[in-house]
Tab-separated table of C-alpha atoms (C1' of nucleotides) in Angstrom:
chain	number	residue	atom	x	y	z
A	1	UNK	CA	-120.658	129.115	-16.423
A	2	UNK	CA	-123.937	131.359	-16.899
A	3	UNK	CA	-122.973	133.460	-14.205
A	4	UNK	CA	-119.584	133.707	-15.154
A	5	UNK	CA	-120.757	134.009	-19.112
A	6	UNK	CA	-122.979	137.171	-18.098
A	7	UNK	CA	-120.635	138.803	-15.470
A	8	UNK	CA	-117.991	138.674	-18.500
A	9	UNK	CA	-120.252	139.760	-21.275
A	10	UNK	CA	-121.614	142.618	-19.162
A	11	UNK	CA	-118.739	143.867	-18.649
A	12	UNK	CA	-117.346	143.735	-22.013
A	13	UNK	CA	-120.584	145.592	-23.065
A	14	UNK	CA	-119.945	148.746	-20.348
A	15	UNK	CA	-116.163	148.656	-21.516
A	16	UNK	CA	-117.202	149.037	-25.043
A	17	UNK	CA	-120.069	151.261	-24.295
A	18	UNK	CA	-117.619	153.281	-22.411
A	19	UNK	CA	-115.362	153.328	-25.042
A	20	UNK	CA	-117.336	153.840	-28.264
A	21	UNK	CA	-119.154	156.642	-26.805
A	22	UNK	CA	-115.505	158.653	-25.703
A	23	UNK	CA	-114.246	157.993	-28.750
A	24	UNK	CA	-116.645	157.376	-31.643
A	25	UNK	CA	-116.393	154.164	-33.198
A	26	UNK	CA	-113.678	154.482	-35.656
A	27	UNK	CA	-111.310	155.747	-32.625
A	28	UNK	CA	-112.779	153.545	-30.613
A	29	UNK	CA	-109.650	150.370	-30.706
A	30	UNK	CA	-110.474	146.918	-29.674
A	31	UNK	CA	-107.320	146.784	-27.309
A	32	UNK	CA	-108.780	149.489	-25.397
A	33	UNK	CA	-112.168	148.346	-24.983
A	34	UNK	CA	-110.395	144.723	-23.788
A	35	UNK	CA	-108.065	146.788	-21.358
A	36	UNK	CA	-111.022	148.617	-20.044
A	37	UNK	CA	-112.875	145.165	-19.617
A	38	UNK	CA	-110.234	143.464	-17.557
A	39	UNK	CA	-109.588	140.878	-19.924
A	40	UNK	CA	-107.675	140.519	-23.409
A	41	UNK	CA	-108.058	140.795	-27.218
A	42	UNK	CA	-108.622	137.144	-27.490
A	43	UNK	CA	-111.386	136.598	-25.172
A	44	UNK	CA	-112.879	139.788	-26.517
A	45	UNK	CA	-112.831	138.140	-30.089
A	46	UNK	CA	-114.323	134.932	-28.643
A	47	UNK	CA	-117.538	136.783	-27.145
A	48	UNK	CA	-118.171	139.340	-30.419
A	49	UNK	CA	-116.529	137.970	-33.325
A	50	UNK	CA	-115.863	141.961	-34.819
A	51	UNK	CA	-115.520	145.483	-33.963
A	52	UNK	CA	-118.862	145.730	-36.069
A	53	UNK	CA	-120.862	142.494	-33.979
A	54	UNK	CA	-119.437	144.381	-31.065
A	55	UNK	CA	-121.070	148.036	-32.048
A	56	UNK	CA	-124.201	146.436	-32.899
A	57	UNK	CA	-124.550	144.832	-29.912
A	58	UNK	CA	-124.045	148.151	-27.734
A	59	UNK	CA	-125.919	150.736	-30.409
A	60	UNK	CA	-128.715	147.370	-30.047
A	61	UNK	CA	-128.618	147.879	-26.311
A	62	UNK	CA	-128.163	151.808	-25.719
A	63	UNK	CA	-131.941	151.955	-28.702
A	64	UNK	CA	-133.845	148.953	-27.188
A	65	UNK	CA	-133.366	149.278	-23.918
A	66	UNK	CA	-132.655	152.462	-22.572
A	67	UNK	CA	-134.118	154.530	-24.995
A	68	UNK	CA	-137.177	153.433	-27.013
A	69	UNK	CA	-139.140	151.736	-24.878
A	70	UNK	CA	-139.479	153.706	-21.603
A	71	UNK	CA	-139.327	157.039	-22.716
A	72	UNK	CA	-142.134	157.173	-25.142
A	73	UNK	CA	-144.651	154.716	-22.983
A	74	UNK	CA	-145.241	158.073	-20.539
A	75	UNK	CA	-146.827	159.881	-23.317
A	76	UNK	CA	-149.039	157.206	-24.012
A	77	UNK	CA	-149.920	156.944	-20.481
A	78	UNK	CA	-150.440	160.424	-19.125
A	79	UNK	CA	-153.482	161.941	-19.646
A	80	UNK	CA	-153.239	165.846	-18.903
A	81	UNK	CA	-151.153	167.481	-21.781
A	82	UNK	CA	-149.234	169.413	-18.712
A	83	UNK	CA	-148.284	166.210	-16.705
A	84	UNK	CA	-147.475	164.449	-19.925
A	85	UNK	CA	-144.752	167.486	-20.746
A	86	UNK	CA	-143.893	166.810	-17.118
A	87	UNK	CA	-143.516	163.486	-17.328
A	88	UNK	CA	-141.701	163.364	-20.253
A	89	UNK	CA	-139.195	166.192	-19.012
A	90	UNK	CA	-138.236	164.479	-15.764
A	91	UNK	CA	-137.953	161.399	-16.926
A	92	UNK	CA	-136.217	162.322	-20.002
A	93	UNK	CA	-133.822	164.283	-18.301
A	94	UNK	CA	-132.708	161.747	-15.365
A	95	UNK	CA	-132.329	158.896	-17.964
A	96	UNK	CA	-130.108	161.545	-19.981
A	97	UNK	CA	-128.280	161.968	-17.296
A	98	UNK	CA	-127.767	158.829	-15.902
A	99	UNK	CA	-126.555	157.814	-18.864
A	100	UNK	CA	-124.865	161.100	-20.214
A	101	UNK	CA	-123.004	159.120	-23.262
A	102	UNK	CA	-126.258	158.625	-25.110
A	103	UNK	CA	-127.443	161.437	-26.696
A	104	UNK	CA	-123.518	162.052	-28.509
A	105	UNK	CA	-123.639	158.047	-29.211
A	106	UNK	CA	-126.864	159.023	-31.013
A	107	UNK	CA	-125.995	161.871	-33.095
A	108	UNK	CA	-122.653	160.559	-33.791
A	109	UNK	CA	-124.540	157.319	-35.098
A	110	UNK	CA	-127.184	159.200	-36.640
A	111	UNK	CA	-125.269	160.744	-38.830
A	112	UNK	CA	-122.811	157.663	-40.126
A	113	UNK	CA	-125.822	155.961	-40.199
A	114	UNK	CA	-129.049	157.527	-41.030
A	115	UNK	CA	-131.226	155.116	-41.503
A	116	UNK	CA	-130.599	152.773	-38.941
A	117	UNK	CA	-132.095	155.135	-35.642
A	118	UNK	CA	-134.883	156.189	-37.506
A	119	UNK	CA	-135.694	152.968	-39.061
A	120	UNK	CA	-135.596	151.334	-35.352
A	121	UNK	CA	-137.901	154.702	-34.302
A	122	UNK	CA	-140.361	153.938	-36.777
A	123	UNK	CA	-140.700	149.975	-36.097
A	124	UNK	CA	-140.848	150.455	-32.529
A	125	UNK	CA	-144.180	151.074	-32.723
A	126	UNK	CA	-143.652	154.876	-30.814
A	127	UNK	CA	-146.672	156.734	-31.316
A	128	UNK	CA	-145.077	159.656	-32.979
A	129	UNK	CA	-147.938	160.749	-34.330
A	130	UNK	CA	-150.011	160.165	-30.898
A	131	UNK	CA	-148.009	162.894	-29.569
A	132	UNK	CA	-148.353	165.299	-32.120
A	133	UNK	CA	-151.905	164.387	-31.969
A	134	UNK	CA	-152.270	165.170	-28.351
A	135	UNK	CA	-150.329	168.547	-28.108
A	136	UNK	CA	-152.792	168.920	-31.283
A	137	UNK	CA	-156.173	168.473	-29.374
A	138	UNK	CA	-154.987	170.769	-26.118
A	139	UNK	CA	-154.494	173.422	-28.604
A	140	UNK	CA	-158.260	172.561	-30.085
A	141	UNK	CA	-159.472	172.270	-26.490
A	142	UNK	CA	-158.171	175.961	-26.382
A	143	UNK	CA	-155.713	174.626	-23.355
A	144	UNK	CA	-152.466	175.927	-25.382
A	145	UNK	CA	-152.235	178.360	-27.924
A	146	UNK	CA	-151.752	177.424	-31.664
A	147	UNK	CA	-148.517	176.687	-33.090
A	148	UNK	CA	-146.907	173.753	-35.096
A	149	UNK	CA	-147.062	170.778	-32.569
A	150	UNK	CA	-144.103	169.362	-34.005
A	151	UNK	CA	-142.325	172.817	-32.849
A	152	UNK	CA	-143.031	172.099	-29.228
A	153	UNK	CA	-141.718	168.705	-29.376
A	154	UNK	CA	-138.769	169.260	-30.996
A	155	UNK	CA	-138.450	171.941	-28.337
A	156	UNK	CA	-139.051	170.016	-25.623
A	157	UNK	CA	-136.169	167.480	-26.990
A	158	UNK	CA	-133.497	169.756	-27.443
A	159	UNK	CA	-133.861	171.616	-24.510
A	160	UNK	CA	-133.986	167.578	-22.296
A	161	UNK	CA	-130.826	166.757	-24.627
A	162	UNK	CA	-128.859	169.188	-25.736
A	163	UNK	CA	-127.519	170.506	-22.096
A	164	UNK	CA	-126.044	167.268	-21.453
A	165	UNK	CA	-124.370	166.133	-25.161
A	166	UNK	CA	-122.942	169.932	-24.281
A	167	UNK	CA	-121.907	169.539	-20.917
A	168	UNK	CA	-118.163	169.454	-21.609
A	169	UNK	CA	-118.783	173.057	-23.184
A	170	UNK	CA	-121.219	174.278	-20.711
A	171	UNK	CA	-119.508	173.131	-17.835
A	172	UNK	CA	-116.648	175.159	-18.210
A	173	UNK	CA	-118.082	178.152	-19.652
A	174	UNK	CA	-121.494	178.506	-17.656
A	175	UNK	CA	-120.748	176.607	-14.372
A	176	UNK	CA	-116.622	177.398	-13.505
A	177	UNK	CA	-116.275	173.321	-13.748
A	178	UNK	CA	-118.056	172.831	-11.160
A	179	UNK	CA	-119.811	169.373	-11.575
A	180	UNK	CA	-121.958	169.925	-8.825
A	181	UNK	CA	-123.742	173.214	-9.639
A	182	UNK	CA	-123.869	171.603	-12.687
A	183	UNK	CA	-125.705	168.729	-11.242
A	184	UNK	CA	-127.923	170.761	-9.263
A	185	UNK	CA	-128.941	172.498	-12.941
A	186	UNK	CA	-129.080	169.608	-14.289
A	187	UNK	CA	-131.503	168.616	-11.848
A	188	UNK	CA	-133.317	171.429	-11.419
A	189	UNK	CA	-134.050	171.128	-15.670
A	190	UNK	CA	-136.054	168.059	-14.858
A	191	UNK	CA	-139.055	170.528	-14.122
A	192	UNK	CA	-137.866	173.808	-15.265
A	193	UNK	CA	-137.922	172.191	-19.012
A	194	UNK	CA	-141.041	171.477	-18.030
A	195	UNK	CA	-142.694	174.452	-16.598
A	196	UNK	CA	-140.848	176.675	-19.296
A	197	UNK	CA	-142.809	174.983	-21.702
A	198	UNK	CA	-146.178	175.093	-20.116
A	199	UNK	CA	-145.376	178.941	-19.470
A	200	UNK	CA	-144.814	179.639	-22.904
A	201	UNK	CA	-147.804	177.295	-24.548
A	202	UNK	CA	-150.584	177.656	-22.206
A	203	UNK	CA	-153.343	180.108	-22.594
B	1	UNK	CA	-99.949	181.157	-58.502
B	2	UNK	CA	-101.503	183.252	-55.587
B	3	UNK	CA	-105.069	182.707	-57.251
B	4	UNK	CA	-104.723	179.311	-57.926
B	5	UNK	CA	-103.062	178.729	-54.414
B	6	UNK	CA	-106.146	180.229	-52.663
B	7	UNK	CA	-108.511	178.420	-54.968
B	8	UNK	CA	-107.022	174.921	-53.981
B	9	UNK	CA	-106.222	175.312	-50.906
B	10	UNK	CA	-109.854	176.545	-50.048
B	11	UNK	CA	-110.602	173.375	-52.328
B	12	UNK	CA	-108.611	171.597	-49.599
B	13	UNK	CA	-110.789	173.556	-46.575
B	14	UNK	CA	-114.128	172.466	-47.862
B	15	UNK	CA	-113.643	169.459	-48.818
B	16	UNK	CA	-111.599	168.788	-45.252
B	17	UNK	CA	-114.587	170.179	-43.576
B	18	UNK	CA	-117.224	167.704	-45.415
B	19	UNK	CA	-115.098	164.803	-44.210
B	20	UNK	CA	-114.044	165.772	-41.200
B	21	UNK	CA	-118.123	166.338	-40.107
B	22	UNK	CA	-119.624	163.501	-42.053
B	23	UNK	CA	-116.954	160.878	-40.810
B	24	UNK	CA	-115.362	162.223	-37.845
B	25	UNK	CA	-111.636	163.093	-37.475
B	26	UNK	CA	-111.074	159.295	-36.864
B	27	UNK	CA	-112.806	157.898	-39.568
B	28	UNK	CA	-111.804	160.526	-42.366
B	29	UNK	CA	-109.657	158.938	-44.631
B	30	UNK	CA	-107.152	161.649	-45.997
B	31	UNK	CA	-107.428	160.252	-49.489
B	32	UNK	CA	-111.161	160.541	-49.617
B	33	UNK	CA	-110.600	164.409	-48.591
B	34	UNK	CA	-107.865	164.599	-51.615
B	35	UNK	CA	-110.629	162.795	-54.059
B	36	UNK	CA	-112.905	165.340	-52.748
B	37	UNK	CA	-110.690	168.222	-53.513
B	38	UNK	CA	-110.215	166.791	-56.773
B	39	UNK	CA	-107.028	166.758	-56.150
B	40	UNK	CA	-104.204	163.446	-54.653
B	41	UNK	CA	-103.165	162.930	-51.999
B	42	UNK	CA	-99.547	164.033	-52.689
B	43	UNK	CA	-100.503	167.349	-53.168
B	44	UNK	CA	-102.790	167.330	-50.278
B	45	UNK	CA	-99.844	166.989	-47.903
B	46	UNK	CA	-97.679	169.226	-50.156
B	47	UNK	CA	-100.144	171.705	-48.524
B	48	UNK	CA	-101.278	170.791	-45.546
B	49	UNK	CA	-98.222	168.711	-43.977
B	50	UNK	CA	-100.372	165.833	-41.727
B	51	UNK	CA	-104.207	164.938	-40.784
B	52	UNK	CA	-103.974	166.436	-37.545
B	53	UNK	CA	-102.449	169.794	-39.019
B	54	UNK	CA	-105.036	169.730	-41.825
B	55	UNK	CA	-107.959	168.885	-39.006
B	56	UNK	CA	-106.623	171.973	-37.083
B	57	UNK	CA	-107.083	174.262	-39.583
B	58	UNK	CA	-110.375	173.346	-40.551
B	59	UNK	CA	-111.458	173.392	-36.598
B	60	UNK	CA	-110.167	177.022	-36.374
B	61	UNK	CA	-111.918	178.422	-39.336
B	62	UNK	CA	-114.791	176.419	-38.088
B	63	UNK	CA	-114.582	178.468	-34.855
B	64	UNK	CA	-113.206	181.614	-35.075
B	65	UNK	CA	-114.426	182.542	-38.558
B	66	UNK	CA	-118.374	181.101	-37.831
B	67	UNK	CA	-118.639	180.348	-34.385
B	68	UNK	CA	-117.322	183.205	-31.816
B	69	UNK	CA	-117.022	186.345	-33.270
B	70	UNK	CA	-120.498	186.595	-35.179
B	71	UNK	CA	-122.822	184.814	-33.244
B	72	UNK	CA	-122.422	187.119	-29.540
B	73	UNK	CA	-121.828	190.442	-30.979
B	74	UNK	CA	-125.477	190.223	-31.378
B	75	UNK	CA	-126.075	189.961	-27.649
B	76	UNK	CA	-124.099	193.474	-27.185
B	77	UNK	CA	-125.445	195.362	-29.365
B	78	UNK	CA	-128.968	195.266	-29.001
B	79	UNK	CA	-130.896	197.092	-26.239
B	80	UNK	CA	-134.230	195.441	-25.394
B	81	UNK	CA	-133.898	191.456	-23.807
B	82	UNK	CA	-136.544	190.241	-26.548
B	83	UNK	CA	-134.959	192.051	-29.301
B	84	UNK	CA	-131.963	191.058	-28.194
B	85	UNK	CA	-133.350	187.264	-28.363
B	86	UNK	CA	-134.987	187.444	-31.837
B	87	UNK	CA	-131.991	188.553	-33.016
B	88	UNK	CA	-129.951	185.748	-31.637
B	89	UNK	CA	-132.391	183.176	-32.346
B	90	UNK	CA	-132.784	185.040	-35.679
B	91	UNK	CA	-129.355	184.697	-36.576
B	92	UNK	CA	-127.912	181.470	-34.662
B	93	UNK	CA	-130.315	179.244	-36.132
B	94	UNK	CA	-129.554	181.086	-39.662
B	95	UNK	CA	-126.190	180.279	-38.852
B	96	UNK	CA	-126.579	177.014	-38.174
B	97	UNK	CA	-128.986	176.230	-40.994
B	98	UNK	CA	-126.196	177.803	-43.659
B	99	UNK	CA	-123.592	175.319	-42.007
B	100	UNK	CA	-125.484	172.153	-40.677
B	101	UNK	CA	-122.101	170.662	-40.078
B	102	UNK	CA	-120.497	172.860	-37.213
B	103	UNK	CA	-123.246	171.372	-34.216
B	104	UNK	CA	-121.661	167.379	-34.893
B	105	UNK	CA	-118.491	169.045	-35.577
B	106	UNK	CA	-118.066	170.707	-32.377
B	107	UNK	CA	-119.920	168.405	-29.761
B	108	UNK	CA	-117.577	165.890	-31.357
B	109	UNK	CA	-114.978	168.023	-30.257
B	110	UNK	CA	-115.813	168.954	-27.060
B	111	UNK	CA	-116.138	165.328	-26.061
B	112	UNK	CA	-112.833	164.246	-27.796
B	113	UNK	CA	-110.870	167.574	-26.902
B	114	UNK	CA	-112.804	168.988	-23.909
B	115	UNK	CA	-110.881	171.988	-23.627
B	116	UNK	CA	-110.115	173.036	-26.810
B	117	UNK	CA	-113.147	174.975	-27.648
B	118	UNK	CA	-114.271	176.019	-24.307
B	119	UNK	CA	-110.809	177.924	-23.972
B	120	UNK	CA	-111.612	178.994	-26.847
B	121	UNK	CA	-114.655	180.708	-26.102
B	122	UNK	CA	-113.242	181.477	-22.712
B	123	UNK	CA	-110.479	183.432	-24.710
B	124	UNK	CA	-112.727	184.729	-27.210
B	125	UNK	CA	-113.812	188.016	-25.351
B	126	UNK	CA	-117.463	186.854	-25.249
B	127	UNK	CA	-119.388	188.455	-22.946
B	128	UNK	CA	-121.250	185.683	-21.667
B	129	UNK	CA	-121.627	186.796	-18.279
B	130	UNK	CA	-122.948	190.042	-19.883
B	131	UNK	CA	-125.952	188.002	-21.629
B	132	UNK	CA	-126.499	186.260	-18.087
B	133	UNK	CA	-126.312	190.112	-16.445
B	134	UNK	CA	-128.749	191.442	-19.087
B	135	UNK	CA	-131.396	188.362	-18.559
B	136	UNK	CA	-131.209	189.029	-14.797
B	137	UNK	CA	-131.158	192.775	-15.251
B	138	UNK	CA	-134.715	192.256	-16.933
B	139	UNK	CA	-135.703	189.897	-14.125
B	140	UNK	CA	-134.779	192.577	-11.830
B	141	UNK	CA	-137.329	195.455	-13.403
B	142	UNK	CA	-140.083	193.051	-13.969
B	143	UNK	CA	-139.722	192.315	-17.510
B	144	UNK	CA	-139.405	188.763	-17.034
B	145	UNK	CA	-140.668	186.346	-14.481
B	146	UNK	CA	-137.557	185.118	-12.439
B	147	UNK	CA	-135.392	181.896	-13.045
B	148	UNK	CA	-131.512	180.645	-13.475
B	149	UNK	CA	-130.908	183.359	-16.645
B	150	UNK	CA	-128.406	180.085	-17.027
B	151	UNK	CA	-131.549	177.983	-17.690
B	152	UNK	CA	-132.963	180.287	-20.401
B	153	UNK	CA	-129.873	180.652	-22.030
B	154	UNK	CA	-129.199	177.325	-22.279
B	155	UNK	CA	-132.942	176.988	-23.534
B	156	UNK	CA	-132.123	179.164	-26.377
B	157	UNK	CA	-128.941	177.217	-27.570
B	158	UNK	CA	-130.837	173.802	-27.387
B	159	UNK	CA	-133.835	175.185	-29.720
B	160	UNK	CA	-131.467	176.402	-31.949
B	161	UNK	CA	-128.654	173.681	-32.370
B	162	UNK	CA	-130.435	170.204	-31.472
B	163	UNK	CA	-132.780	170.598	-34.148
B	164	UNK	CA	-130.102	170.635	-37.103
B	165	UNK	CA	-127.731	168.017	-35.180
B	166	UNK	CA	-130.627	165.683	-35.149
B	167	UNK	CA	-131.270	166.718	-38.940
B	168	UNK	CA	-131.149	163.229	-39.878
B	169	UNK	CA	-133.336	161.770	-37.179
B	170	UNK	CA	-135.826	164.261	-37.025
B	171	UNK	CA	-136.017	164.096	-41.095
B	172	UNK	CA	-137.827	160.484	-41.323
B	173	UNK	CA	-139.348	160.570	-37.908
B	174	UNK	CA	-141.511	164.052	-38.250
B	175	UNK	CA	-140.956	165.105	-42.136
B	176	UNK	CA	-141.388	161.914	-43.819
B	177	UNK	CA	-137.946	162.434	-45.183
B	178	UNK	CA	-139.385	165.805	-46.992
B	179	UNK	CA	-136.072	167.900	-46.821
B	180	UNK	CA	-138.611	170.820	-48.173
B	181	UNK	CA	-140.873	170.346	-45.317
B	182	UNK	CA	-138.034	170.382	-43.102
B	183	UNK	CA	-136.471	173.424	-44.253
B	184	UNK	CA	-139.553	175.309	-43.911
B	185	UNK	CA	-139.849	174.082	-40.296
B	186	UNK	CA	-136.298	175.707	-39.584
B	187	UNK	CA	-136.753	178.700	-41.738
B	188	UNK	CA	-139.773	178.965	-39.035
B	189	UNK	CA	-137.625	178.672	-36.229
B	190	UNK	CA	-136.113	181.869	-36.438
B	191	UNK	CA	-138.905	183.522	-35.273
B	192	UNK	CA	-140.534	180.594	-33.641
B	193	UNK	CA	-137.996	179.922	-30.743
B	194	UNK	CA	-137.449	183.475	-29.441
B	195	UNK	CA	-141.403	183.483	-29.281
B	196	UNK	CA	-141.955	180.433	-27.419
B	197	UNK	CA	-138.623	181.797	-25.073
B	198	UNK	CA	-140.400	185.159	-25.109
B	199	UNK	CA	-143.904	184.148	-24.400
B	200	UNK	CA	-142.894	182.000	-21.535
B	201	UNK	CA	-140.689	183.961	-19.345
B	202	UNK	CA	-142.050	187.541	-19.927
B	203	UNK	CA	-144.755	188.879	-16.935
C	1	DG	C1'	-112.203	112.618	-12.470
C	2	DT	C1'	-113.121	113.974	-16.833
C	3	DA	C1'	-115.072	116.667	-20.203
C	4	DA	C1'	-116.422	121.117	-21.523
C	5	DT	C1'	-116.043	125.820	-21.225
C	6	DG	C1'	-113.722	130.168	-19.992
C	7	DT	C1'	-109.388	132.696	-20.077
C	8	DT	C1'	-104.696	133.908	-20.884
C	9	DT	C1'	-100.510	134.361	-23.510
C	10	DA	C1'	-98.121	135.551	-27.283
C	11	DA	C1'	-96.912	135.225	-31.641
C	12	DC	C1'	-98.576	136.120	-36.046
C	13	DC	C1'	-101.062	137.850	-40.544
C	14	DA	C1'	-103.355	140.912	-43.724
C	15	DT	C1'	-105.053	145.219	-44.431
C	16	DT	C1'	-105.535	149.902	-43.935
C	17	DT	C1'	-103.692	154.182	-43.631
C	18	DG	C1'	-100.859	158.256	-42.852
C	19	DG	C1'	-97.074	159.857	-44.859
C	20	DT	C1'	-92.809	160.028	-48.086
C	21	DT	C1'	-90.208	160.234	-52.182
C	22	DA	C1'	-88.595	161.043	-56.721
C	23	DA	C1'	-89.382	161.787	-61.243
C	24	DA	C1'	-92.267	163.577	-64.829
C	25	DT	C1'	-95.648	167.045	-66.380
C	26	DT	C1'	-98.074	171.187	-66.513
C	27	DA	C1'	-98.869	175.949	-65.549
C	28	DT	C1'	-96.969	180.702	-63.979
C	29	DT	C1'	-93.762	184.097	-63.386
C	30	DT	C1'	-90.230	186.983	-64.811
D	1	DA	C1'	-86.947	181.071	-72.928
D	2	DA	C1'	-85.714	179.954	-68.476
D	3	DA	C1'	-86.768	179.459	-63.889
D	4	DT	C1'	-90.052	178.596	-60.469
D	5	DA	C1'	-93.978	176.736	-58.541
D	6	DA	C1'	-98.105	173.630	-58.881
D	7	DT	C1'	-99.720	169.053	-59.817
D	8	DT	C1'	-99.690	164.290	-61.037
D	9	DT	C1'	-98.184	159.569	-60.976
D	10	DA	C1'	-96.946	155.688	-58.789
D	11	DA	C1'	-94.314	153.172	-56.071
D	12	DC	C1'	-93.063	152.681	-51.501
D	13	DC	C1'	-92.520	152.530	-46.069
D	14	DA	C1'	-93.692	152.098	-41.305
D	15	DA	C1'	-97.029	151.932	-37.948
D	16	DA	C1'	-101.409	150.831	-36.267
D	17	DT	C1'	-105.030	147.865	-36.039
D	18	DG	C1'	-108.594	144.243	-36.589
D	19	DG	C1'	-108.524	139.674	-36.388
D	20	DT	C1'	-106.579	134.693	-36.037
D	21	DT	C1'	-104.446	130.783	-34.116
D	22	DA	C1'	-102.701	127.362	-31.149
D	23	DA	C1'	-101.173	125.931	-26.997
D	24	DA	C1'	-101.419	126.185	-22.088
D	25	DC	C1'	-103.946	127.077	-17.861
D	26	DA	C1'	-108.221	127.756	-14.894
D	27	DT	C1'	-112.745	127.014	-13.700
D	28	DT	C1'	-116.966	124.895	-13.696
D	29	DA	C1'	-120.264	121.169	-14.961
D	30	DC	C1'	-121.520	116.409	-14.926
DNA sequence: GTAATGTTTAACCATTTGGTTAAATTATTT
DNA sequence: AAATAATTTAACCAAATGGTTAAACATTAC
């Protein structure tokens, strides 16, 4: 049944999401991802053939749809550099965070697989460039001081993903294990990132 | 022969290390570590008895010979709050830069061993609540506009780590794959981060 | 109701891999 | 030279794991 068919391959996908991002995909074992489904080996065989079809499928997913597409179409949108960093910030932070196991996923794929992330990067059509090209004219505009505009991208990136690939560190050693003041920071980042940046770029 | 015993077992270390990072503790294959070494794979458990004894002892060098002690002694010893940040920046992304493996290696960690490290650091002596007291000491006489000191510290680890964890991604997407170009951008860095923290939260 | 599809069970296979062992060889020490 | 330690070779084992298969059962479609 199609509704059957999806309800089953969804949750195969979120099992082996689940999995492959707690345990990399080497560690990650079939059996596991089946137990964490609800269902068993076989019928997790007869939806994705391998462990490979299987990682494809979720690395496919976790790239296309949650982070290509949406992220970049904000800078293309917004017109004022500040409401663009803005923009990006919030919205890069609360999809982060929603879905905490990506930016690890990422890395962890990135570097067993270099090619694949970027390649996928460069033939989505992002406007890379665009970006670099706008921070570029504010600074010609005068509106932020000169620097490399690649720096303040690159900035703006880490400081959106790197508190949440740390959070098992951070949490612990900045917030007592608290998960909720670490929400709250977490939330709070969504403009602090943001206004940080302005702060330090505008003139 | 103690000369030949430290040359072969530091063989062993390094090429451990490589693995370990580039494949994960999962994936590394012990005999791919041995062909590293140079060595097989007989003698690589003569020394080092199993994988997860070997992966140990690469993990603690990887921490308490890198990580801990050298990075925050900085933080104590210098007076002035942006001093005191060039010279972390200064030396944390130099740090990082001389051993690109240790971001993957450790947010690999964290997420597979949560407590390990941030015992570790817990245990380590380091002052963190000091660097949080000094930020908010400068907030306090006017030196800096006021925020979370949590938020700007956290600032400062992103600009310095994400950038060399996403080495690989970053490489194609905003060097063209120009490793030269790239290194430049994080020699850069070392100055460039503490300015862009200094310039945005000073008064 | 019957055919098709989804799902389970459970046994099974081939391969990979960590780890061992024992004997032979080479280098070091004394 | 003799003893000791380092290293290699190569065969081997046991466990884990990805993947298969076939038969039975359940559910849904037509």
């Amino acid at each position: 049944m199609t509704e059957q068919d999806l309800k089953t391959e969804e949750k195969i996908l979120e099992a082996a999401m689940t999995v492959f991002i707690q345990k990399g995909k080497a560690a990650a074992r079939m059996q596991e991802i089946a137990d964490t489904a609800g269902i068993n080996k076989a019928l997790l065989h007869y939806y994705y053939r391998s462990k490979d079809k299987l990682y494809e499928s979720v690395f496919s997913i976790v790239i296309k749809q949650l982070l290509l597409p949406k992220i970049f179409k904000i800078l293309q949108e917004e017109e004022d550099v500040f409401a663009l960093i803005h923009q990006f910030a919030d919205f890069y932070v609360g999809v982060i965070n929603k879905n905490p196991f990506i930016p690890l996923f990422v890395i962890e794929e990135i570097n067993k697989n270099p090619n694949r992330l970027s390649n996928a990067v460069l033939n989505s059509g992002i406007p890379i460039e665009q970006v670099i090209a706008r921070f570029q004219k504010a600074m010609d505009e005068g509106k932020i001081r000169k620097t490399d505009p690649r720096q303040i991208l690159v900035n703006l990136i880490s400081m959106c993903i790197f508190p949440v690939a740390a959070r098992n560190m951070l949490l612990p050693i900045l917030f007592n294990n608290s998960k909720t003041e670490y929400k709250k920071f977490l939330e709070l980042r969504k403009t602090e990132v943001a206004e940080f940046i302005i702060q330090s770029i505008k003139i």
